[in-house]
mmCIF file of C-alpha atoms in Angstrom:
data_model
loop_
_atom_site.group_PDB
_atom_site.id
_atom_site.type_symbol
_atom_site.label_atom_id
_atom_site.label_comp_id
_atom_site.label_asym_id
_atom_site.label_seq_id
_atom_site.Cartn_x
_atom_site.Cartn_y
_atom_site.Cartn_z
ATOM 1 C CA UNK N 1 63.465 -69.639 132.403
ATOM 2 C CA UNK N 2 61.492 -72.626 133.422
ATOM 3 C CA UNK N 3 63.333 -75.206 135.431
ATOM 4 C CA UNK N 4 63.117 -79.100 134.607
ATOM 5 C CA UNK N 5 63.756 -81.255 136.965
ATOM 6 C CA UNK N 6 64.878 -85.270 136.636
ATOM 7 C CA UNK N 7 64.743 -87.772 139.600
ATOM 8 C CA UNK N 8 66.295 -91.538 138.994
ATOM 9 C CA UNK N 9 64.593 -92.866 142.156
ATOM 10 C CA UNK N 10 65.819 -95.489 144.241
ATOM 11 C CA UNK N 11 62.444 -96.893 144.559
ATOM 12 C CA UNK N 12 63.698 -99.132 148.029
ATOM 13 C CA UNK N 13 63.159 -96.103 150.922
ATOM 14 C CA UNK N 14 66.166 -97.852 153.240
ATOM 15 C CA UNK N 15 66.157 -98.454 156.876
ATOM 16 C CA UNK N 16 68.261 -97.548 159.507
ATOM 17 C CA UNK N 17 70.051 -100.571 159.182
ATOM 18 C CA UNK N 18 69.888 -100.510 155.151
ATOM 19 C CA UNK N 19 70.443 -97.367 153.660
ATOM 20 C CA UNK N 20 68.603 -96.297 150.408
ATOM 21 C CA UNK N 21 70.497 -97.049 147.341
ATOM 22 C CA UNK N 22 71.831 -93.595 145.694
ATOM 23 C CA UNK N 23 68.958 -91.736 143.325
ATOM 24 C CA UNK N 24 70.137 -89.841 140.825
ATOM 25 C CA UNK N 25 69.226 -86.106 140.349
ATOM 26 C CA UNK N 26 69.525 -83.610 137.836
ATOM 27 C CA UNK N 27 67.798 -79.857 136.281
ATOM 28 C CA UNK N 28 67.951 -77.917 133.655
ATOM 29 C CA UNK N 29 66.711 -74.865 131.906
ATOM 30 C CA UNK N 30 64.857 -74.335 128.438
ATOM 31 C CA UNK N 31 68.495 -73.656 126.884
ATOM 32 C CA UNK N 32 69.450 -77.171 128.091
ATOM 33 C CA UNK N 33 72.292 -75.496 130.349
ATOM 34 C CA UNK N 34 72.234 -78.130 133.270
ATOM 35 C CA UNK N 35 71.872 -76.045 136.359
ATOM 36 C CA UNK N 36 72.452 -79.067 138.545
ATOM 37 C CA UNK N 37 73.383 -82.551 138.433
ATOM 38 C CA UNK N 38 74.748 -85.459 141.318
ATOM 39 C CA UNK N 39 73.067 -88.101 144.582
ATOM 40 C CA UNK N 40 70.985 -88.440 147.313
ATOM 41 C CA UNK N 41 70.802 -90.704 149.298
ATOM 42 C CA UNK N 42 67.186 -91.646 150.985
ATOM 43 C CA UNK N 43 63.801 -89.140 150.543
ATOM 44 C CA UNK N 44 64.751 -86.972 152.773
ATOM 45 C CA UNK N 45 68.026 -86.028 150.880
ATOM 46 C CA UNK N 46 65.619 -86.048 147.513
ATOM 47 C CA UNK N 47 63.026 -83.838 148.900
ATOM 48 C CA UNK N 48 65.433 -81.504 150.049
ATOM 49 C CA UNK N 49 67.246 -81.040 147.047
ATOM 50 C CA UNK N 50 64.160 -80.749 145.009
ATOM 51 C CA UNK N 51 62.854 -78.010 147.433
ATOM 52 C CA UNK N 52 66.097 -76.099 147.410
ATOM 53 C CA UNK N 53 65.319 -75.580 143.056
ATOM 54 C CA UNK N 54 61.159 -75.166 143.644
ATOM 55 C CA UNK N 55 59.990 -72.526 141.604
ATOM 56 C CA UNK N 56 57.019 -71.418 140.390
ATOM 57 C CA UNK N 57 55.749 -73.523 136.581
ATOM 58 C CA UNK N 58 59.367 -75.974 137.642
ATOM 59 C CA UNK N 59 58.462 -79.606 136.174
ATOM 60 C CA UNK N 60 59.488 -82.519 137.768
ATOM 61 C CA UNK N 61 60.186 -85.944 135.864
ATOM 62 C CA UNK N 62 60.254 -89.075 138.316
ATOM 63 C CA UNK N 63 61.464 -92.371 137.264
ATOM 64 C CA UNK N 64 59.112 -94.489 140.120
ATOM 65 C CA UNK N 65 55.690 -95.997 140.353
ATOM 66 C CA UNK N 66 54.469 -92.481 142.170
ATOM 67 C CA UNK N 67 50.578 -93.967 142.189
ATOM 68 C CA UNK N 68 50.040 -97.365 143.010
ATOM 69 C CA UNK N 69 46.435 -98.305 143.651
ATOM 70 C CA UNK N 70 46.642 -101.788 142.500
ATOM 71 C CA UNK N 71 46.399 -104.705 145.094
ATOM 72 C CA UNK N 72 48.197 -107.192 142.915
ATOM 73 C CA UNK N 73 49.439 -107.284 139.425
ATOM 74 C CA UNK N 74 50.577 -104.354 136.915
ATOM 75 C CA UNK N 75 49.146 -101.389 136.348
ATOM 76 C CA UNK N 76 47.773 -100.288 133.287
ATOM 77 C CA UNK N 77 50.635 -98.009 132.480
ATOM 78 C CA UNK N 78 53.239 -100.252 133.028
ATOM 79 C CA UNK N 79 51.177 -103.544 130.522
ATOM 80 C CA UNK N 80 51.010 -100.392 127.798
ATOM 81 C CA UNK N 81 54.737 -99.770 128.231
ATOM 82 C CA UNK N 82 55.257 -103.534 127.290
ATOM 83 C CA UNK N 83 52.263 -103.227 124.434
ATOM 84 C CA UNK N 84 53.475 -100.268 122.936
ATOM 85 C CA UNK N 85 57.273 -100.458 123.538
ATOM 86 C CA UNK N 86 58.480 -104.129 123.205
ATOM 87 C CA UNK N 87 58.912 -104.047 119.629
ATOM 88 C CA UNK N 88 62.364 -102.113 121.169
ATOM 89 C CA UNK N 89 62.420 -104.539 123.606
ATOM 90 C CA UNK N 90 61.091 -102.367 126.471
ATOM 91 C CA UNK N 91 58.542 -103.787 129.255
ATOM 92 C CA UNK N 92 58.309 -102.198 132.759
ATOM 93 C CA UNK N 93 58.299 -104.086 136.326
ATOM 94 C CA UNK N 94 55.627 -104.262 138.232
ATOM 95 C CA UNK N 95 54.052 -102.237 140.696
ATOM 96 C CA UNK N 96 51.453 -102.772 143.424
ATOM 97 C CA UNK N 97 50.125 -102.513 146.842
ATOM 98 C CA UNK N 98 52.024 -106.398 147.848
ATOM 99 C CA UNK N 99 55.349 -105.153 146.506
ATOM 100 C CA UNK N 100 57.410 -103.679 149.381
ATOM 101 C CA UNK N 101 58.699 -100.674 146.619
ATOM 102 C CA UNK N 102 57.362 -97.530 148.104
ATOM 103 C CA UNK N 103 59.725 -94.595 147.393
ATOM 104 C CA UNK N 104 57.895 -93.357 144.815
ATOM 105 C CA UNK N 105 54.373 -93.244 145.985
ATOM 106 C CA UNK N 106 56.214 -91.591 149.637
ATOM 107 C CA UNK N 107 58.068 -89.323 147.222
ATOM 108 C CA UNK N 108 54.552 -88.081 145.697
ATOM 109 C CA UNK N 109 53.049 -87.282 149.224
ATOM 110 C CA UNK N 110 55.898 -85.330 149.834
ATOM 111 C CA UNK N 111 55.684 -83.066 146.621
ATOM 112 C CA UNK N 112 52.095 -82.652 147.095
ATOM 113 C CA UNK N 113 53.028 -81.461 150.709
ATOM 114 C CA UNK N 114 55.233 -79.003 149.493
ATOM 115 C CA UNK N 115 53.279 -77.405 146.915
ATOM 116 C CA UNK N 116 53.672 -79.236 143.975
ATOM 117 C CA UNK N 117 51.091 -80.934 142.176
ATOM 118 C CA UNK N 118 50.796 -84.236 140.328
ATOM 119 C CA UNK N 119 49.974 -84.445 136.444
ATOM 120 C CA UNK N 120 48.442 -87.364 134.935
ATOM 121 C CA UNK N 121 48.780 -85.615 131.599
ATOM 122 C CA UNK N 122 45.427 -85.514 130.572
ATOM 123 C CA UNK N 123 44.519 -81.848 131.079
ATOM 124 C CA UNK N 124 46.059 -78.566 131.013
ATOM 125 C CA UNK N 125 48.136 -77.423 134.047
ATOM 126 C CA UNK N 126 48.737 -73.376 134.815
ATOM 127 C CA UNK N 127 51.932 -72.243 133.719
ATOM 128 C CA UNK N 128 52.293 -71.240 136.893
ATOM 129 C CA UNK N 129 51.913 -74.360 139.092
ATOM 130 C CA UNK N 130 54.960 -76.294 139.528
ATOM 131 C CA UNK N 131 54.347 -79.782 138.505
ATOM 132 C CA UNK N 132 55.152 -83.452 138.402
ATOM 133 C CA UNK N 133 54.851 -86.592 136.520
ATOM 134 C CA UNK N 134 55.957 -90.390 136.123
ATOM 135 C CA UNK N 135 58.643 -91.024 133.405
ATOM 136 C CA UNK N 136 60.715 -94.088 132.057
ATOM 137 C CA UNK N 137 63.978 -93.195 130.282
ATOM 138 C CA UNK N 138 64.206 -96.644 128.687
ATOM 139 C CA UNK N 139 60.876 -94.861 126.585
ATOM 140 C CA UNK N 140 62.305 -91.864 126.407
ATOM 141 C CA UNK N 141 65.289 -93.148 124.300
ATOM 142 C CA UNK N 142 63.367 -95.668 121.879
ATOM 143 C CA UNK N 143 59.991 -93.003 121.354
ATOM 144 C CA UNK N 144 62.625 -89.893 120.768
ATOM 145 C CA UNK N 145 63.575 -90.293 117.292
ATOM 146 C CA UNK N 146 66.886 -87.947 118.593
ATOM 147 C CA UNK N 147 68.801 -90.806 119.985
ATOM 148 C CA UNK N 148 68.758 -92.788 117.001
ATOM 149 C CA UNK N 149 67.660 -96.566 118.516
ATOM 150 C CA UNK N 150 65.135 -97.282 115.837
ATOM 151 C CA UNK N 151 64.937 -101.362 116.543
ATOM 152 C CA UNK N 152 65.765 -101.759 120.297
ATOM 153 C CA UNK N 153 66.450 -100.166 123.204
ATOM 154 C CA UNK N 154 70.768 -100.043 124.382
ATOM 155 C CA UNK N 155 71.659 -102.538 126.646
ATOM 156 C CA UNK N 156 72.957 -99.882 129.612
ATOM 157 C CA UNK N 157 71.944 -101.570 132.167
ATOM 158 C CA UNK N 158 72.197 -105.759 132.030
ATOM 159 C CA UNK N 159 74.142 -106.790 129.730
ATOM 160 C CA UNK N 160 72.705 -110.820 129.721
ATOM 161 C CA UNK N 161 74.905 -114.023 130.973
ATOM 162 C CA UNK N 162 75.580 -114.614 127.196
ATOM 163 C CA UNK N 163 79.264 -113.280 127.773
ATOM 164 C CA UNK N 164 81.668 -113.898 130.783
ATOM 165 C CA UNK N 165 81.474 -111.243 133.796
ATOM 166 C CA UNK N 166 84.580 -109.416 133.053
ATOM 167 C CA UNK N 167 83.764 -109.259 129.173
ATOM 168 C CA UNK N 168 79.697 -108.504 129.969
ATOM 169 C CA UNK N 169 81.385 -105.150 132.280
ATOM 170 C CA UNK N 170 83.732 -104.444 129.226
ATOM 171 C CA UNK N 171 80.608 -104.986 126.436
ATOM 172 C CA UNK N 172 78.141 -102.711 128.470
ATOM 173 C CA UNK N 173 80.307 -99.230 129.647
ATOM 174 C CA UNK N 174 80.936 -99.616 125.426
ATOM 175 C CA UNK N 175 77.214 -99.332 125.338
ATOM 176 C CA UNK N 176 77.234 -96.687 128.358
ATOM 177 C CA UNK N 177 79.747 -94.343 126.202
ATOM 178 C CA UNK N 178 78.007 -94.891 122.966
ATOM 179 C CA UNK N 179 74.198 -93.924 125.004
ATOM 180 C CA UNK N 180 76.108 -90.598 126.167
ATOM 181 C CA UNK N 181 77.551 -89.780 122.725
ATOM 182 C CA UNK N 182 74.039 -89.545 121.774
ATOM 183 C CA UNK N 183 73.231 -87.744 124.722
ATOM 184 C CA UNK N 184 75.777 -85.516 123.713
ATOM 185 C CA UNK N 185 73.691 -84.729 120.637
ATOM 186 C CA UNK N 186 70.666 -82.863 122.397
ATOM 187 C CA UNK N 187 73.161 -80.281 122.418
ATOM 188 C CA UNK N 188 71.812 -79.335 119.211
ATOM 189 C CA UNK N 189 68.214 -80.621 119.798
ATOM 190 C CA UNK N 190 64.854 -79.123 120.267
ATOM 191 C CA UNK N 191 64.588 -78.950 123.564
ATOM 192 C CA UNK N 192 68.455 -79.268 124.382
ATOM 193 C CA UNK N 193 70.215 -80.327 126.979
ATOM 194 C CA UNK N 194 74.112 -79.902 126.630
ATOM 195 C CA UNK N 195 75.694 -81.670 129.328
ATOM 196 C CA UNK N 196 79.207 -79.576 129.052
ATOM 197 C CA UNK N 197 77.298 -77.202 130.938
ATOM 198 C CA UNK N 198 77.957 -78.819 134.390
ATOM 199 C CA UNK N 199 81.131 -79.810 135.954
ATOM 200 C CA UNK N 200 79.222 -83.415 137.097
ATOM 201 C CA UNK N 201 77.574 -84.035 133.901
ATOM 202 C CA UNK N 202 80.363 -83.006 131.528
ATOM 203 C CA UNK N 203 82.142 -85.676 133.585
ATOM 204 C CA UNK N 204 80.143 -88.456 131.674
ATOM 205 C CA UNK N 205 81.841 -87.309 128.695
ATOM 206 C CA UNK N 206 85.267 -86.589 129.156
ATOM 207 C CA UNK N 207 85.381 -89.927 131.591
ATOM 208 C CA UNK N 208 85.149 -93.307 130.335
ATOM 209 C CA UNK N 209 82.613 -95.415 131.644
ATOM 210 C CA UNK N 210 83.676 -97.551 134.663
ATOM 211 C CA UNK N 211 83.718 -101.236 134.983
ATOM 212 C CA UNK N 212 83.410 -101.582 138.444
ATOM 213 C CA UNK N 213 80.511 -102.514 139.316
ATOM 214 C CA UNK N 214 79.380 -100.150 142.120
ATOM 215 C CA UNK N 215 80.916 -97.186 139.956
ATOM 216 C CA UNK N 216 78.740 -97.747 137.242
ATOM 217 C CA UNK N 217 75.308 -97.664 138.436
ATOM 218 C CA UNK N 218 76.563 -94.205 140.140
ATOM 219 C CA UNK N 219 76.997 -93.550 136.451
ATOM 220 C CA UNK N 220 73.972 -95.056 135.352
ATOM 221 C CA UNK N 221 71.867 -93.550 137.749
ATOM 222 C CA UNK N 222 72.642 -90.154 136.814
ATOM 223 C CA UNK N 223 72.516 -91.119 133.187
ATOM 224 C CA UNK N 224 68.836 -91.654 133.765
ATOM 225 C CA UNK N 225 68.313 -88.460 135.912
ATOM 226 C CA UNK N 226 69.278 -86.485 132.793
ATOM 227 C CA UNK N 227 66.989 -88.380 130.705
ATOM 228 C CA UNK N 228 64.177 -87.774 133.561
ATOM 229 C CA UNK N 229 65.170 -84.285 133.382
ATOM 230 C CA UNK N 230 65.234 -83.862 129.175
ATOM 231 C CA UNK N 231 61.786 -85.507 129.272
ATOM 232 C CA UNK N 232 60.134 -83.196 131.377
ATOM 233 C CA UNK N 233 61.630 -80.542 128.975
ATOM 234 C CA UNK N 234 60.242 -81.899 125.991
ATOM 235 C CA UNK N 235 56.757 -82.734 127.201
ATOM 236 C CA UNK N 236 56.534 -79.007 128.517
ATOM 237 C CA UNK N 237 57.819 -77.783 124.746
ATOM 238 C CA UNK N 238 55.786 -80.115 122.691
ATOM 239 C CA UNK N 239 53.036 -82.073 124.936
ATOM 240 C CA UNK N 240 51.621 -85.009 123.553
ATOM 241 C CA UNK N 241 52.757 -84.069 119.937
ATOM 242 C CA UNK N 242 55.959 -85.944 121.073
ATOM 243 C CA UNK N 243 54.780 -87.526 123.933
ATOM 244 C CA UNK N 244 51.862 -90.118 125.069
ATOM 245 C CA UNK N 245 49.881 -91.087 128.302
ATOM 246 C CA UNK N 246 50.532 -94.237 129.007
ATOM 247 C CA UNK N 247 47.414 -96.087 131.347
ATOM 248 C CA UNK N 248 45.464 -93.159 129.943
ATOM 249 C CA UNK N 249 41.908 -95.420 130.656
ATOM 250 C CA UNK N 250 43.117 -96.615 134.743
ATOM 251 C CA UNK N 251 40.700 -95.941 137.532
ATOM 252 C CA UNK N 252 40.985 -92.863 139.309
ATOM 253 C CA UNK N 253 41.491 -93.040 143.404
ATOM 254 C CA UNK N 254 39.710 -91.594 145.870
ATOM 255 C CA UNK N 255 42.066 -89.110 146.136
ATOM 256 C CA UNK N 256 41.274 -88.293 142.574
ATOM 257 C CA UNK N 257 45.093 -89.659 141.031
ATOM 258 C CA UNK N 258 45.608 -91.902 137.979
ATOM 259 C CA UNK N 259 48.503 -94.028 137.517
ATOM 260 C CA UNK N 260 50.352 -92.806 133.982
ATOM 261 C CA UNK N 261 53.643 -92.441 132.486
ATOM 262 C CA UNK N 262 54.278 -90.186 129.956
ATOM 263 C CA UNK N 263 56.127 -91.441 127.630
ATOM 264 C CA UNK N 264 58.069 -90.004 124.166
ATOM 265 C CA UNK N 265 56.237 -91.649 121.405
ATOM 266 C CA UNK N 266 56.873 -92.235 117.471
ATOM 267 C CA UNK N 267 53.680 -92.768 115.433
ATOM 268 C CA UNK N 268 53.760 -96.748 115.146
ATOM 269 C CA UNK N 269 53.972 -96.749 118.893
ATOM 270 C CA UNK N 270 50.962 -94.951 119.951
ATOM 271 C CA UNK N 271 47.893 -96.625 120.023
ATOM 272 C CA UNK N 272 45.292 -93.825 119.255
ATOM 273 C CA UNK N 273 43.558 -94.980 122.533
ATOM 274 C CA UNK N 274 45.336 -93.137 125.164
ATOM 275 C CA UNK N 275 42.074 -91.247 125.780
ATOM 276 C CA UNK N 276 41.933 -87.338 126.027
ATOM 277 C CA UNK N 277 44.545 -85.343 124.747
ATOM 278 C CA UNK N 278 46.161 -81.610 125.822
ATOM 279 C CA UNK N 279 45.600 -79.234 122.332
ATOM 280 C CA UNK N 280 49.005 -77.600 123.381
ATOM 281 C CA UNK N 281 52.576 -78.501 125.240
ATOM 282 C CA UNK N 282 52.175 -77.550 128.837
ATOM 283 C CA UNK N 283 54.577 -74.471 127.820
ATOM 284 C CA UNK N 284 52.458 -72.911 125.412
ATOM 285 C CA UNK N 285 48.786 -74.000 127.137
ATOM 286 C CA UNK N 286 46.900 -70.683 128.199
ATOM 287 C CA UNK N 287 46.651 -69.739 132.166
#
């Protein structure tokens, strides 16, 4: 069975003196059975952990700016994200070459060292070649009808200053539990994912969400590796029937990438402009 693989990337790389914040990390199979779920702590933790599950046709699912040509600015991917999503209240941050963010694009050097190979998403990729792509699970839950946020996107992450700390803490692991209810749900989806398949992962739903805050981004951060993971899963079973290229139209480099996210997509929030399209998913293309 092909392996999917979901990185939450802390996109700061740490110092001797600062260590990386945690990334989150998980993979699973085309049943959904989650083969592996938990941390690391700095790329070289990552990388290892993503080379000890390489295999060959694996898919990879990175939530970081992996290309970043840009001097100043946004990229094109990340303005479409804000074009296409904010009607659900979803914009991106922004990435270039003055921001001192640079996990991501160190990440993709790495990967490309060790055999695997970067996917805009704009042509076919042997079933074979283990592969890897940009993702943002705040798309993934408002463009996949399967979670159920038709309007806007949860508020998981900051809650606003509208309500006092303690209450804001209180108001968002409600949100938290609610996101991994629905979560839950993929258990019967197509693709899956059924997170009582894992010890660490089965965790988020027998196990309230924390209120502390340094406890709940531990949460939160593998929250979003699971939703890295899932979306590499579905764009390999359905391609861009479910899924878009966001920053389809960017410059190339010189070393021939183009900054995209792919993105889970509904009809009203594609655009019709995202360029050239795959005929198949990625799991059913031909060799």
């Amino acid at each position: 069975m092909t392996r999917f693989l979901g990185v939450d990337l802390a996109w700061a790389e740490g110092s001797t003196s600062k260590p990386a914040n945690e990334s989150g990390l998980a993979c699973i199979d085309e049943s959904g059975r989650v083969l592996d779920a938990g941390w690391a702590r700095g790329t070289d933790a990552v990388m290892r952990w993503i080379d000890s599950l390489w295999e060959p046709g694996a898919v990879l699912a990175v939530d970081a700016p992996l290309v970043v040509n840009n001097p100043t600015g946004m990229r094109l991917c990340e303005r479409e994200t804000g074009s296409r999503y904010g009607r659900w209240h979803v914009s991106a941050n922004a990435s270039n070459l003055g921001r001192p963010w640079a996990g991501g694009v160190t990440i993709r050097r790495r990967l490309e060292a060790s055999g695997w190979t970067y996917t805009d998403g704009l042509a076919p990729m042997d079933k074979a070649t283990p592969s890897f792509f940009e993702c943002y699970p705040y798309t993934t839950l408002v463009g996949a009808a399967e979670f159920g946020y038709l309007d806007k996107r949860p508020r998981y992450k900051r809650m606003g200053t509208s309500l006092p700390p303690d209450e804001r803490r209180t108001a968002r692991a409600m949100v938290c539990d609610d996101l991994i209810q629905r979560i839950w749900g993929l258990t019967r989806a197509s693709p899956p994912l059924d997170l009582g398949s894992h010890p660490v992962s089965d965790a988020l739903v027998t196990e309230h969400s924390p209120l502390v805050d340094r406890a709940y981004k531990h949460r939160e951060d593998l929250i979003d590796a699971l939703l890295c993971a899932w979306t590499a899963s579905l764009w390999w079973h359905r391609g861009t029937e479910r899924c878009q290229v966001l920053g389809a139209r960017d410059n190339v480099s010189e070393l021939g990438h183009r900054p995209t996210i792919i993105a889970p997509a509904r009809p009203e929030q594609r655009r019709g402009d995202e360029g050239a399209r795959l005929v198949t998913a990625p799991g059913t293309s031909a060799s």
